[in-house]
Amino acid sequence: MWEDLKALRQTKRKHNLVALFGADPARAERFTMQACDLRLDISKTHIDDEVLEALTALCDRNGLAERREAMFDGAKINETEGRAALHTALRNFSEEPVLVDGADVMPDVRDSLERMSAFARDVRSGRLRGTGGSFTDVVSIGIGGSDLGPVMATLALAPYHDGPRLHYVSNVDGAHIFDTLKGLDPTRTLVNVASKTFTTSETMTNAHTTRAWMQAGGGDPAQQFMAISSDAARATEFGVPLEHIFGFSDWVGGRFSIWGPIGLPVMLAVGPEHFREFLHGGYQMDSHFRSAPWAENLPALLALVGLWHSRVCGFRSRVVVPYDQRLARLPAYLQQLEMESNGKSVGMDGRPVRGATGAIVWGEPGTNGQHAFFQLLHQGTQAVPCEFLVAARGHEPELAHHHRLLVANCLAQSQALMIGRSLRQARAMAAEAGFTGVEQERQARHRVFPGNRPSITLAYPLLTPGVLGQIVALYEHRVFVEGVILGINSFDQFGVELGKEIATSLGPVLEHGHGDVELDGSTAALIAYLRDEAGK
Ligand code: F6P
């Protein structure tokens, strides 16, 4: 199927985006789709009717509708780990039961949300407190899926914060926990240990350090620690009181876990009602994903455009540029969501996948990125498809002039990538600047922009909790669709294990200079140097 698509692309190699718009005045309208509060414009890519038809055919050919319903229905679609992938149940506002192994999980989901809400209300009202009084700060310790989502959402929803201050610590680098705890009051800080397994070494190391800090400073861990984990026994053993432990099932994957207890820190910051709005946004996107035809289905379209670029056009990465400072951590969040899910090279059938799988995802907020990597996007030798996000309004009406400039920059970039600047135009500019002869030509060539570079734009009215929920669910389903079409399991992550294992065996070598591990020449020399410099 990929060969056919590549052949189709060959027939369109010479197509120019500006010409496509010239040939079809309705292009923008035809290739812009609206769902919930999101408006997705894919018209500034080389997708046309024929390509779209060929791409949407991939959905049916790969049984996407059946796989999608299997996911929502709690089937064990994470086949390598024998688990369901049911994060959608955490935001299921319908009355429909969701069965796992024949049992409806919805009563537990609702109870869990109620428990989280009651706990959040108690913390926010001051009913739950530390030894020194009501909680002023929350330090949430976790990494990967137990950190990236809450960090991203906490920043995104800053205008809704009316709870204690939130701090996140993920890195095992002592600098992270040190800098975070500095200045906090150990008697008025609530500490959350977020770890699905409650074994992740970074998280447990930070948790032990923080417990010692609290004890030394007059706080009481038995009163001021909480945990979010699938392993309540380990959390209890660590000393977290049972009533402060929030569990979740193995059918919630780490990178999809923001919708349940892992999102509790966000709830502490913005309150249960706003958190519910976030969940409802996700539910709205689920409903759209389950009902819209593929050609109007935002997650499917996003996935198909992504596959067109990575698998058919051979573009190696895609850049996500939110023109929304509060989405500054969205690219990092998407890196885990997309790359941990679809960075695979073996198919569901255990055979090697031929061709590219998940693209490399990176990004920074606009306008900052413009002053860093946009040079390469405009004039570099490789095309990098861009994904822009932009809100019609900001939360600060008094700063509307800032927002106008922000939007103008977002639109200017996608336009500049598309229209470029010809050598003729560049020559005229160089002549106007006073250059003549050979120097004029040389200067002109440096000012040429090839243009014809694809981008998509996701626009929304305002970054509310509901809109954020829609955006996150949109990207989750995009990952799922890409995975189904690529024939891979998006829900396991064996690729993170080898490094963890080696790190565990290297710890003693760094400490004592020897251990039960074979070292290659490079690693041995680096260890010798680092031990030496550390005075060991
Ligand atoms: O990086 C691998 C990973 O297993 C992620 O999938 C997960 O989100 C993260 O580590 C944290 O795991 P845990 O929540 O068990 O501490």
PDB file of N, CA, C and O and ligand atoms in Angstrom, residues 143-146 195-197 200 254-255 336 340 493 496 500, ligand 1:
ATOM      1  N   ILE A 143       7.901  10.813  36.858  1.00  0.00           N
ATOM      2  CA  ILE A 143       8.684  10.993  35.630  1.00  0.00           C
ATOM      3  C   ILE A 143       7.915  10.352  34.468  1.00  0.00           C
ATOM      4  O   ILE A 143       7.049   9.491  34.673  1.00  0.00           O
ATOM      5  N   GLY A 144       8.220  10.777  33.271  1.00  0.00           N
ATOM      6  CA  GLY A 144       7.551  10.237  32.081  1.00  0.00           C
ATOM      7  C   GLY A 144       6.064  10.513  32.149  1.00  0.00           C
ATOM      8  O   GLY A 144       5.634  11.635  32.441  1.00  0.00           O
ATOM      9  N   GLY A 145       5.277   9.464  31.958  1.00  0.00           N
ATOM     10  CA  GLY A 145       3.829   9.638  31.952  1.00  0.00           C
ATOM     11  C   GLY A 145       3.274  10.079  33.294  1.00  0.00           C
ATOM     12  O   GLY A 145       2.151  10.571  33.374  1.00  0.00           O
ATOM     13  N   SER A 146       4.023   9.920  34.342  1.00  0.00           N
ATOM     14  CA  SER A 146       3.565  10.349  35.658  1.00  0.00           C
ATOM     15  C   SER A 146       3.950  11.795  35.940  1.00  0.00           C
ATOM     16  O   SER A 146       3.805  12.284  37.069  1.00  0.00           O
ATOM     17  N   SER A 195       3.746   7.380  40.715  1.00  0.00           N
ATOM     18  CA  SER A 195       4.465   6.337  39.991  1.00  0.00           C
ATOM     19  C   SER A 195       3.561   5.123  39.856  1.00  0.00           C
ATOM     20  O   SER A 195       3.166   4.531  40.866  1.00  0.00           O
ATOM     21  N   LYS A 196       3.254   4.801  38.630  1.00  0.00           N
ATOM     22  CA  LYS A 196       2.368   3.654  38.406  1.00  0.00           C
ATOM     23  C   LYS A 196       2.934   2.406  39.081  1.00  0.00           C
ATOM     24  O   LYS A 196       2.246   1.681  39.773  1.00  0.00           O
ATOM     25  N   THR A 197       4.223   2.188  38.910  1.00  0.00           N
ATOM     26  CA  THR A 197       4.852   0.977  39.450  1.00  0.00           C
ATOM     27  C   THR A 197       5.356   1.153  40.888  1.00  0.00           C
ATOM     28  O   THR A 197       5.601   0.187  41.589  1.00  0.00           O
ATOM     29  N   THR A 200      10.092   3.144  40.048  1.00  0.00           N
ATOM     30  CA  THR A 200      10.977   3.894  39.142  1.00  0.00           C
ATOM     31  C   THR A 200      12.070   4.592  39.940  1.00  0.00           C
ATOM     32  O   THR A 200      11.779   5.338  40.884  1.00  0.00           O
ATOM     33  N   GLY A 254       0.966   4.665  31.189  1.00  0.00           N
ATOM     34  CA  GLY A 254       1.568   5.855  31.792  1.00  0.00           C
ATOM     35  C   GLY A 254       1.341   7.127  30.982  1.00  0.00           C
ATOM     36  O   GLY A 254       0.898   8.155  31.512  1.00  0.00           O
ATOM     37  N   ARG A 255       1.621   7.086  29.690  1.00  0.00           N
ATOM     38  CA  ARG A 255       1.533   8.316  28.884  1.00  0.00           C
ATOM     39  C   ARG A 255       0.100   8.708  28.541  1.00  0.00           C
ATOM     40  O   ARG A 255      -0.129   9.728  27.901  1.00  0.00           O
ATOM     41  N   GLN A 336       6.782  12.175  24.354  1.00  0.00           N
ATOM     42  CA  GLN A 336       6.567  10.858  24.972  1.00  0.00           C
ATOM     43  C   GLN A 336       5.375  10.156  24.336  1.00  0.00           C
ATOM     44  O   GLN A 336       5.440   8.985  23.961  1.00  0.00           O
ATOM     45  N   GLU A 340       7.221   7.364  22.340  1.00  0.00           N
ATOM     46  CA  GLU A 340       7.217   6.134  23.140  1.00  0.00           C
ATOM     47  C   GLU A 340       6.164   5.167  22.587  1.00  0.00           C
ATOM     48  O   GLU A 340       6.304   3.950  22.690  1.00  0.00           O
ATOM     49  N   GLN A 493       6.245  -0.297  25.667  1.00  0.00           N
ATOM     50  CA  GLN A 493       7.427   0.576  25.606  1.00  0.00           C
ATOM     51  C   GLN A 493       8.662  -0.184  26.075  1.00  0.00           C
ATOM     52  O   GLN A 493       9.393   0.263  26.942  1.00  0.00           O
ATOM     53  N   VAL A 496      12.426   1.262  26.523  1.00  0.00           N
ATOM     54  CA  VAL A 496      13.016   2.072  27.591  1.00  0.00           C
ATOM     55  C   VAL A 496      13.728   1.196  28.629  1.00  0.00           C
ATOM     56  O   VAL A 496      14.354   1.705  29.549  1.00  0.00           O
ATOM     57  N   LYS A 500      17.585   1.282  31.449  1.00  0.00           N
ATOM     58  CA  LYS A 500      17.307   1.256  32.902  1.00  0.00           C
ATOM     59  C   LYS A 500      18.096   0.123  33.551  1.00  0.00           C
ATOM     60  O   LYS A 500      18.690   0.292  34.617  1.00  0.00           O
TER      61      LYS A 500
HETATM   62  O1  F6P B   1       9.887   5.712  30.594  1.00  0.00           O
HETATM   63  C1  F6P B   1       9.238   4.518  30.749  1.00  0.00           C
HETATM   64  C2  F6P B   1       8.074   4.598  31.678  1.00  0.00           C
HETATM   65  O2  F6P B   1       7.681   3.310  31.992  1.00  0.00           O
HETATM   66  C3  F6P B   1       6.904   5.395  31.115  1.00  0.00           C
HETATM   67  O3  F6P B   1       6.122   4.702  30.243  1.00  0.00           O
HETATM   68  C4  F6P B   1       6.225   5.820  32.353  1.00  0.00           C
HETATM   69  O4  F6P B   1       5.338   6.836  32.086  1.00  0.00           O
HETATM   70  C5  F6P B   1       7.405   6.228  33.196  1.00  0.00           C
HETATM   71  O5  F6P B   1       8.393   5.273  32.884  1.00  0.00           O
HETATM   72  C6  F6P B   1       7.158   6.318  34.672  1.00  0.00           C
HETATM   73  O6  F6P B   1       6.785   5.085  35.230  1.00  0.00           O
HETATM   74  P1  F6P B   1       6.128   5.004  36.649  1.00  0.00           P
HETATM   75  O7  F6P B   1       4.847   5.791  36.604  1.00  0.00           O
HETATM   76  O8  F6P B   1       5.872   3.559  36.900  1.00  0.00           O
HETATM   77  O9  F6P B   1       7.070   5.600  37.652  1.00  0.00           O
END
